PDB file of N, CA, C and O in Angstrom:
ATOM      1  N   MET E   1    -163.751-173.640 144.801  1.00 82.00           N
ATOM      2  CA  MET E   1    -163.845-173.460 143.370  1.00 82.00           C
ATOM      3  C   MET E   1    -162.775-174.321 142.700  1.00 82.00           C
ATOM      4  O   MET E   1    -161.589-174.226 143.046  1.00 82.00           O
ATOM      5  N   ASP E   2    -163.154-175.093 141.757  1.00 87.00           N
ATOM      6  CA  ASP E   2    -162.226-176.000 141.097  1.00 87.00           C
ATOM      7  C   ASP E   2    -161.167-175.285 140.262  1.00 87.00           C
ATOM      8  O   ASP E   2    -160.079-175.816 140.059  1.00 87.00           O
ATOM      9  N   GLN E   3    -161.452-174.089 139.790  1.00 92.00           N
ATOM     10  CA  GLN E   3    -160.506-173.388 138.916  1.00 92.00           C
ATOM     11  C   GLN E   3    -159.523-172.502 139.688  1.00 92.00           C
ATOM     12  O   GLN E   3    -158.731-171.796 139.091  1.00 92.00           O
ATOM     13  N   VAL E   4    -159.525-172.548 141.033  1.00 91.00           N
ATOM     14  CA  VAL E   4    -158.657-171.714 141.855  1.00 91.00           C
ATOM     15  C   VAL E   4    -157.587-172.575 142.522  1.00 91.00           C
ATOM     16  O   VAL E   4    -157.878-173.628 143.075  1.00 91.00           O
ATOM     17  N   ILE E   5    -156.356-172.106 142.451  1.00 88.00           N
ATOM     18  CA  ILE E   5    -155.247-172.772 143.133  1.00 88.00           C
ATOM     19  C   ILE E   5    -154.651-171.776 144.120  1.00 88.00           C
ATOM     20  O   ILE E   5    -154.309-170.654 143.746  1.00 88.00           O
ATOM     21  N   LEU E   6    -154.511-172.160 145.368  1.00 85.00           N
ATOM     22  CA  LEU E   6    -153.917-171.315 146.395  1.00 85.00           C
ATOM     23  C   LEU E   6    -152.536-171.851 146.750  1.00 85.00           C
ATOM     24  O   LEU E   6    -152.361-173.050 146.924  1.00 85.00           O
ATOM     25  N   THR E   7    -151.570-170.958 146.840  1.00 82.00           N
ATOM     26  CA  THR E   7    -150.215-171.349 147.230  1.00 82.00           C
ATOM     27  C   THR E   7    -149.697-170.368 148.269  1.00 82.00           C
ATOM     28  O   THR E   7    -150.126-169.214 148.310  1.00 82.00           O
ATOM     29  N   PRO E   8    -148.762-170.808 149.115  1.00 80.00           N
ATOM     30  CA  PRO E   8    -148.186-169.874 150.087  1.00 80.00           C
ATOM     31  C   PRO E   8    -147.293-168.867 149.376  1.00 80.00           C
ATOM     32  O   PRO E   8    -146.735-169.150 148.315  1.00 80.00           O
ATOM     33  N   HIS E   9    -147.191-167.695 149.972  1.00 78.00           N
ATOM     34  CA  HIS E   9    -146.361-166.641 149.387  1.00 78.00           C
ATOM     35  C   HIS E   9    -144.930-166.808 149.886  1.00 78.00           C
ATOM     36  O   HIS E   9    -144.624-166.530 151.038  1.00 78.00           O
ATOM     37  N   VAL E  10    -144.040-167.277 149.035  1.00 77.00           N
ATOM     38  CA  VAL E  10    -142.637-167.459 149.403  1.00 77.00           C
ATOM     39  C   VAL E  10    -141.716-166.822 148.373  1.00 77.00           C
ATOM     40  O   VAL E  10    -140.561-167.194 148.237  1.00 77.00           O
ATOM     41  N   ALA E  11    -142.216-165.842 147.663  1.00 69.00           N
ATOM     42  CA  ALA E  11    -141.411-165.200 146.621  1.00 69.00           C
ATOM     43  C   ALA E  11    -140.187-164.501 147.199  1.00 69.00           C
ATOM     44  O   ALA E  11    -139.203-164.301 146.503  1.00 69.00           O
ATOM     45  N   TRP E  12    -140.230-164.134 148.470  1.00 72.00           N
ATOM     46  CA  TRP E  12    -139.119-163.434 149.096  1.00 72.00           C
ATOM     47  C   TRP E  12    -137.933-164.350 149.321  1.00 72.00           C
ATOM     48  O   TRP E  12    -136.809-163.897 149.486  1.00 72.00           O
ATOM     49  N   TYR E  13    -138.137-165.668 149.356  1.00 79.00           N
ATOM     50  CA  TYR E  13    -137.081-166.573 149.799  1.00 79.00           C
ATOM     51  C   TYR E  13    -136.053-166.860 148.713  1.00 79.00           C
ATOM     52  O   TYR E  13    -136.377-167.298 147.622  1.00 79.00           O
ATOM     53  N   SER E  14    -134.820-166.613 149.057  1.00 85.00           N
ATOM     54  CA  SER E  14    -133.677-167.000 148.234  1.00 85.00           C
ATOM     55  C   SER E  14    -132.487-167.068 149.172  1.00 85.00           C
ATOM     56  O   SER E  14    -132.542-166.574 150.304  1.00 85.00           O
ATOM     57  N   GLU E  15    -131.406-167.647 148.738  1.00 87.00           N
ATOM     58  CA  GLU E  15    -130.213-167.698 149.575  1.00 87.00           C
ATOM     59  C   GLU E  15    -129.726-166.284 149.886  1.00 87.00           C
ATOM     60  O   GLU E  15    -129.299-165.992 150.993  1.00 87.00           O
ATOM     61  N   GLN E  16    -129.809-165.399 148.897  1.00 87.00           N
ATOM     62  CA  GLN E  16    -129.353-164.023 149.083  1.00 87.00           C
ATOM     63  C   GLN E  16    -130.222-163.290 150.105  1.00 87.00           C
ATOM     64  O   GLN E  16    -129.710-162.593 150.974  1.00 87.00           O
ATOM     65  N   SER E  17    -131.543-163.448 150.013  1.00 84.00           N
ATOM     66  CA  SER E  17    -132.412-162.736 150.961  1.00 84.00           C
ATOM     67  C   SER E  17    -132.267-163.301 152.372  1.00 84.00           C
ATOM     68  O   SER E  17    -132.327-162.549 153.344  1.00 84.00           O
ATOM     69  N   ALA E  18    -132.038-164.600 152.499  1.00 86.00           N
ATOM     70  CA  ALA E  18    -131.832-165.193 153.820  1.00 86.00           C
ATOM     71  C   ALA E  18    -130.537-164.662 154.442  1.00 86.00           C
ATOM     72  O   ALA E  18    -130.501-164.334 155.632  1.00 86.00           O
ATOM     73  N   ALA E  19    -129.483-164.541 153.639  1.00 88.00           N
ATOM     74  CA  ALA E  19    -128.221-163.999 154.141  1.00 88.00           C
ATOM     75  C   ALA E  19    -128.384-162.535 154.538  1.00 88.00           C
ATOM     76  O   ALA E  19    -127.848-162.096 155.567  1.00 88.00           O
ATOM     77  N   GLU E  20    -129.106-161.759 153.734  1.00 86.00           N
ATOM     78  CA  GLU E  20    -129.328-160.344 154.052  1.00 86.00           C
ATOM     79  C   GLU E  20    -130.126-160.200 155.344  1.00 86.00           C
ATOM     80  O   GLU E  20    -129.832-159.331 156.176  1.00 86.00           O
ATOM     81  N   LEU E  21    -131.128-161.050 155.534  1.00 87.00           N
ATOM     82  CA  LEU E  21    -131.937-161.016 156.748  1.00 87.00           C
ATOM     83  C   LEU E  21    -131.072-161.264 157.980  1.00 87.00           C
ATOM     84  O   LEU E  21    -131.165-160.541 158.976  1.00 87.00           O
ATOM     85  N   ARG E  22    -130.195-162.261 157.901  1.00 90.00           N
ATOM     86  CA  ARG E  22    -129.294-162.542 159.033  1.00 90.00           C
ATOM     87  C   ARG E  22    -128.349-161.367 159.278  1.00 90.00           C
ATOM     88  O   ARG E  22    -128.110-160.978 160.423  1.00 90.00           O
ATOM     89  N   SER E  23    -127.811-160.799 158.217  1.00 89.00           N
ATOM     90  CA  SER E  23    -126.877-159.668 158.359  1.00 89.00           C
ATOM     91  C   SER E  23    -127.552-158.473 159.011  1.00 89.00           C
ATOM     92  O   SER E  23    -126.976-157.817 159.887  1.00 89.00           O
ATOM     93  N   LYS E  24    -128.767-158.173 158.596  1.00 89.00           N
ATOM     94  CA  LYS E  24    -129.481-157.026 159.167  1.00 89.00           C
ATOM     95  C   LYS E  24    -129.850-157.265 160.630  1.00 89.00           C
ATOM     96  O   LYS E  24    -129.863-156.318 161.430  1.00 89.00           O
ATOM     97  N   ALA E  25    -130.131-158.497 160.986  1.00 92.00           N
ATOM     98  CA  ALA E  25    -130.416-158.806 162.390  1.00 92.00           C
ATOM     99  C   ALA E  25    -129.169-158.571 163.240  1.00 92.00           C
ATOM    100  O   ALA E  25    -129.239-157.955 164.312  1.00 92.00           O
ATOM    101  N   VAL E  26    -128.021-159.018 162.757  1.00 93.00           N
ATOM    102  CA  VAL E  26    -126.762-158.807 163.482  1.00 93.00           C
ATOM    103  C   VAL E  26    -126.445-157.313 163.560  1.00 93.00           C
ATOM    104  O   VAL E  26    -126.014-156.820 164.599  1.00 93.00           O
ATOM    105  N   MET E  27    -126.663-156.583 162.468  1.00 92.00           N
ATOM    106  CA  MET E  27    -126.400-155.152 162.473  1.00 92.00           C
ATOM    107  C   MET E  27    -127.275-154.437 163.502  1.00 92.00           C
ATOM    108  O   MET E  27    -126.836-153.464 164.124  1.00 92.00           O
ATOM    109  N   GLY E  28    -128.508-154.914 163.700  1.00 92.00           N
ATOM    110  CA  GLY E  28    -129.370-154.326 164.722  1.00 92.00           C
ATOM    111  C   GLY E  28    -128.781-154.482 166.108  1.00 92.00           C
ATOM    112  O   GLY E  28    -128.822-153.562 166.930  1.00 92.00           O
ATOM    113  N   VAL E  29    -128.198-155.634 166.376  1.00 94.00           N
ATOM    114  CA  VAL E  29    -127.536-155.869 167.665  1.00 94.00           C
ATOM    115  C   VAL E  29    -126.313-154.961 167.788  1.00 94.00           C
ATOM    116  O   VAL E  29    -126.076-154.356 168.836  1.00 94.00           O
ATOM    117  N   VAL E  30    -125.535-154.839 166.729  1.00 93.00           N
ATOM    118  CA  VAL E  30    -124.356-153.968 166.726  1.00 93.00           C
ATOM    119  C   VAL E  30    -124.766-152.507 166.938  1.00 93.00           C
ATOM    120  O   VAL E  30    -124.114-151.780 167.688  1.00 93.00           O
ATOM    121  N   ASP E  31    -125.849-152.092 166.285  1.00 93.00           N
ATOM    122  CA  ASP E  31    -126.341-150.719 166.468  1.00 93.00           C
ATOM    123  C   ASP E  31    -126.539-150.407 167.949  1.00 93.00           C
ATOM    124  O   ASP E  31    -126.133-149.353 168.430  1.00 93.00           O
ATOM    125  N   VAL E  32    -127.149-151.339 168.668  1.00 94.00           N
ATOM    126  CA  VAL E  32    -127.470-151.111 170.076  1.00 94.00           C
ATOM    127  C   VAL E  32    -126.238-151.263 170.964  1.00 94.00           C
ATOM    128  O   VAL E  32    -125.903-150.362 171.736  1.00 94.00           O
ATOM    129  N   LEU E  33    -125.555-152.400 170.858  1.00 95.00           N
ATOM    130  CA  LEU E  33    -124.486-152.702 171.803  1.00 95.00           C
ATOM    131  C   LEU E  33    -123.189-151.945 171.540  1.00 95.00           C
ATOM    132  O   LEU E  33    -122.482-151.589 172.481  1.00 95.00           O
ATOM    133  N   VAL E  34    -122.859-151.716 170.289  1.00 94.00           N
ATOM    134  CA  VAL E  34    -121.588-151.071 169.965  1.00 94.00           C
ATOM    135  C   VAL E  34    -121.746-149.553 169.794  1.00 94.00           C
ATOM    136  O   VAL E  34    -120.948-148.778 170.304  1.00 94.00           O
ATOM    137  N   HIS E  35    -122.804-149.159 169.079  1.00 93.00           N
ATOM    138  CA  HIS E  35    -122.964-147.741 168.743  1.00 93.00           C
ATOM    139  C   HIS E  35    -123.954-147.009 169.655  1.00 93.00           C
ATOM    140  O   HIS E  35    -124.058-145.787 169.576  1.00 93.00           O
ATOM    141  N   GLY E  36    -124.686-147.730 170.489  1.00 95.00           N
ATOM    142  CA  GLY E  36    -125.633-147.091 171.398  1.00 95.00           C
ATOM    143  C   GLY E  36    -126.795-146.420 170.686  1.00 95.00           C
ATOM    144  O   GLY E  36    -127.340-145.437 171.169  1.00 95.00           O
ATOM    145  N   GLU E  37    -127.183-146.958 169.525  1.00 94.00           N
ATOM    146  CA  GLU E  37    -128.280-146.397 168.724  1.00 94.00           C
ATOM    147  C   GLU E  37    -129.452-147.364 168.663  1.00 94.00           C
ATOM    148  O   GLU E  37    -129.275-148.567 168.836  1.00 94.00           O
ATOM    149  N   TYR E  38    -130.618-146.807 168.404  1.00 94.00           N
ATOM    150  CA  TYR E  38    -131.757-147.678 168.124  1.00 94.00           C
ATOM    151  C   TYR E  38    -131.490-148.400 166.805  1.00 94.00           C
ATOM    152  O   TYR E  38    -130.912-147.820 165.882  1.00 94.00           O
ATOM    153  N   PRO E  39    -131.893-149.660 166.699  1.00 92.00           N
ATOM    154  CA  PRO E  39    -131.672-150.367 165.441  1.00 92.00           C
ATOM    155  C   PRO E  39    -132.494-149.757 164.314  1.00 92.00           C
ATOM    156  O   PRO E  39    -133.572-149.200 164.548  1.00 92.00           O
ATOM    157  N   LYS E  40    -131.984-149.862 163.109  1.00 89.00           N
ATOM    158  CA  LYS E  40    -132.670-149.294 161.952  1.00 89.00           C
ATOM    159  C   LYS E  40    -134.053-149.914 161.785  1.00 89.00           C
ATOM    160  O   LYS E  40    -135.015-149.229 161.452  1.00 89.00           O
ATOM    161  N   TYR E  41    -134.166-151.212 161.992  1.00 89.00           N
ATOM    162  CA  TYR E  41    -135.433-151.913 161.792  1.00 89.00           C
ATOM    163  C   TYR E  41    -136.046-152.265 163.139  1.00 89.00           C
ATOM    164  O   TYR E  41    -136.278-153.428 163.452  1.00 89.00           O
ATOM    165  N   LEU E  42    -136.320-151.253 163.939  1.00 90.00           N
ATOM    166  CA  LEU E  42    -136.921-151.454 165.257  1.00 90.00           C
ATOM    167  C   LEU E  42    -138.355-151.937 165.090  1.00 90.00           C
ATOM    168  O   LEU E  42    -139.185-151.266 164.477  1.00 90.00           O
ATOM    169  N   VAL E  43    -138.647-153.118 165.624  1.00 90.00           N
ATOM    170  CA  VAL E  43    -139.969-153.725 165.451  1.00 90.00           C
ATOM    171  C   VAL E  43    -140.973-153.152 166.445  1.00 90.00           C
ATOM    172  O   VAL E  43    -142.119-152.885 166.094  1.00 90.00           O
ATOM    173  N   ASN E  44    -140.558-152.958 167.677  1.00 93.00           N
ATOM    174  CA  ASN E  44    -141.462-152.494 168.725  1.00 93.00           C
ATOM    175  C   ASN E  44    -141.060-151.093 169.185  1.00 93.00           C
ATOM    176  O   ASN E  44    -140.193-150.936 170.040  1.00 93.00           O
ATOM    177  N   PRO E  45    -141.706-150.056 168.648  1.00 91.00           N
ATOM    178  CA  PRO E  45    -141.324-148.686 169.011  1.00 91.00           C
ATOM    179  C   PRO E  45    -141.573-148.350 170.489  1.00 91.00           C
ATOM    180  O   PRO E  45    -141.039-147.369 170.990  1.00 91.00           O
ATOM    181  N   LYS E  46    -142.338-149.165 171.216  1.00 94.00           N
ATOM    182  CA  LYS E  46    -142.565-148.920 172.645  1.00 94.00           C
ATOM    183  C   LYS E  46    -141.282-149.090 173.447  1.00 94.00           C
ATOM    184  O   LYS E  46    -141.181-148.618 174.574  1.00 94.00           O
ATOM    185  N   VAL E  47    -140.291-149.744 172.853  1.00 91.00           N
ATOM    186  CA  VAL E  47    -138.990-149.904 173.503  1.00 91.00           C
ATOM    187  C   VAL E  47    -138.375-148.546 173.786  1.00 91.00           C
ATOM    188  O   VAL E  47    -137.672-148.368 174.779  1.00 91.00           O
ATOM    189  N   LYS E  48    -138.667-147.573 172.945  1.00 92.00           N
ATOM    190  CA  LYS E  48    -138.101-146.234 173.128  1.00 92.00           C
ATOM    191  C   LYS E  48    -138.553-145.599 174.442  1.00 92.00           C
ATOM    192  O   LYS E  48    -137.889-144.708 174.946  1.00 92.00           O
ATOM    193  N   ASP E  49    -139.675-146.068 174.990  1.00 94.00           N
ATOM    194  CA  ASP E  49    -140.136-145.567 176.285  1.00 94.00           C
ATOM    195  C   ASP E  49    -139.360-146.203 177.439  1.00 94.00           C
ATOM    196  O   ASP E  49    -139.357-145.684 178.545  1.00 94.00           O
ATOM    197  N   LEU E  50    -138.700-147.323 177.174  1.00 94.00           N
ATOM    198  CA  LEU E  50    -138.024-148.074 178.226  1.00 94.00           C
ATOM    199  C   LEU E  50    -136.517-147.834 178.295  1.00 94.00           C
ATOM    200  O   LEU E  50    -135.918-147.997 179.355  1.00 94.00           O
ATOM    201  N   ILE E  51    -135.922-147.490 177.181  1.00 92.00           N
ATOM    202  CA  ILE E  51    -134.469-147.332 177.140  1.00 92.00           C
ATOM    203  C   ILE E  51    -134.113-146.143 176.255  1.00 92.00           C
ATOM    204  O   ILE E  51    -134.716-145.935 175.210  1.00 92.00           O
ATOM    205  N   GLN E  52    -133.161-145.363 176.698  1.00 93.00           N
ATOM    206  CA  GLN E  52    -132.735-144.193 175.942  1.00 93.00           C
ATOM    207  C   GLN E  52    -131.461-144.520 175.165  1.00 93.00           C
ATOM    208  O   GLN E  52    -130.432-144.850 175.752  1.00 93.00           O
ATOM    209  N   LEU E  53    -131.535-144.464 173.863  1.00 94.00           N
ATOM    210  CA  LEU E  53    -130.390-144.640 172.980  1.00 94.00           C
ATOM    211  C   LEU E  53    -130.330-143.445 172.040  1.00 94.00           C
ATOM    212  O   LEU E  53    -131.265-142.649 171.977  1.00 94.00           O
ATOM    213  N   LYS E  54    -129.242-143.342 171.306  1.00 92.00           N
ATOM    214  CA  LYS E  54    -129.120-142.280 170.312  1.00 92.00           C
ATOM    215  C   LYS E  54    -130.035-142.586 169.130  1.00 92.00           C
ATOM    216  O   LYS E  54    -130.314-143.753 168.848  1.00 92.00           O
ATOM    217  N   PRO E  55    -130.477-141.564 168.438  1.00 88.00           N
ATOM    218  CA  PRO E  55    -131.258-141.809 167.216  1.00 88.00           C
ATOM    219  C   PRO E  55    -130.429-142.603 166.217  1.00 88.00           C
ATOM    220  O   PRO E  55    -129.202-142.531 166.204  1.00 88.00           O
ATOM    221  N   SER E  56    -131.102-143.353 165.402  1.00 83.00           N
ATOM    222  CA  SER E  56    -130.442-144.172 164.397  1.00 83.00           C
ATOM    223  C   SER E  56    -129.648-143.298 163.431  1.00 83.00           C
ATOM    224  O   SER E  56    -130.156-142.343 162.872  1.00 83.00           O
ATOM    225  N   ASN E  57    -128.386-143.639 163.244  1.00 82.00           N
ATOM    226  CA  ASN E  57    -127.508-142.914 162.323  1.00 82.00           C
ATOM    227  C   ASN E  57    -126.663-143.956 161.592  1.00 82.00           C
ATOM    228  O   ASN E  57    -125.445-143.897 161.599  1.00 82.00           O
ATOM    229  N   ASN E  58    -127.341-144.916 160.978  1.00 77.00           N
ATOM    230  CA  ASN E  58    -126.638-146.089 160.488  1.00 77.00           C
ATOM    231  C   ASN E  58    -126.823-146.359 158.999  1.00 77.00           C
ATOM    232  O   ASN E  58    -126.559-147.455 158.545  1.00 77.00           O
ATOM    233  N   GLU E  59    -127.249-145.371 158.239  1.00 82.00           N
ATOM    234  CA  GLU E  59    -127.480-145.582 156.807  1.00 82.00           C
ATOM    235  C   GLU E  59    -126.227-146.083 156.093  1.00 82.00           C
ATOM    236  O   GLU E  59    -126.287-146.974 155.262  1.00 82.00           O
ATOM    237  N   GLU E  60    -125.095-145.503 156.431  1.00 80.00           N
ATOM    238  CA  GLU E  60    -123.852-145.893 155.760  1.00 80.00           C
ATOM    239  C   GLU E  60    -123.473-147.340 156.085  1.00 80.00           C
ATOM    240  O   GLU E  60    -123.033-148.085 155.226  1.00 80.00           O
ATOM    241  N   ARG E  61    -123.663-147.731 157.349  1.00 78.00           N
ATOM    242  CA  ARG E  61    -123.346-149.116 157.736  1.00 78.00           C
ATOM    243  C   ARG E  61    -124.235-150.102 156.990  1.00 78.00           C
ATOM    244  O   ARG E  61    -123.762-151.136 156.539  1.00 78.00           O
ATOM    245  N   TYR E  62    -125.510-149.798 156.852  1.00 78.00           N
ATOM    246  CA  TYR E  62    -126.434-150.710 156.175  1.00 78.00           C
ATOM    247  C   TYR E  62    -126.234-150.712 154.655  1.00 78.00           C
ATOM    248  O   TYR E  62    -126.463-151.726 154.009  1.00 78.00           O
ATOM    249  N   ALA E  63    -125.797-149.598 154.104  1.00 79.00           N
ATOM    250  CA  ALA E  63    -125.584-149.522 152.668  1.00 79.00           C
ATOM    251  C   ALA E  63    -124.510-150.522 152.230  1.00 79.00           C
ATOM    252  O   ALA E  63    -124.559-151.042 151.113  1.00 79.00           O
ATOM    253  N   LYS E  64    -123.575-150.815 153.096  1.00 72.00           N
ATOM    254  CA  LYS E  64    -122.517-151.770 152.779  1.00 72.00           C
ATOM    255  C   LYS E  64    -123.048-153.195 152.644  1.00 72.00           C
ATOM    256  O   LYS E  64    -122.406-154.032 152.044  1.00 72.00           O
ATOM    257  N   LEU E  65    -124.220-153.468 153.223  1.00 65.00           N
ATOM    258  CA  LEU E  65    -124.784-154.821 153.157  1.00 65.00           C
ATOM    259  C   LEU E  65    -125.421-155.128 151.817  1.00 65.00           C
ATOM    260  O   LEU E  65    -125.512-156.282 151.430  1.00 65.00           O
ATOM    261  N   VAL E  66    -125.862-154.119 151.115  1.00 59.00           N
ATOM    262  CA  VAL E  66    -126.624-154.338 149.875  1.00 59.00           C
ATOM    263  C   VAL E  66    -125.715-154.457 148.683  1.00 59.00           C
ATOM    264  O   VAL E  66    -124.675-153.993 148.579  1.00 59.00           O
TER     265      VAL E  66
END
């Protein structure tokens, strides 16, 4: 259709959101290695069947990032 323009969705991208994404990824590693907890943003919940960690208790740590 000549009257339609399609563009990729990149509204999420900014320097601030990229920095936050990196920080949250590092915090996920810290959650596991330092605190022995499942990361707040666990992508694959099947991991819980493979490894036993403490339930996530990291709201305060993540609140400092925002």
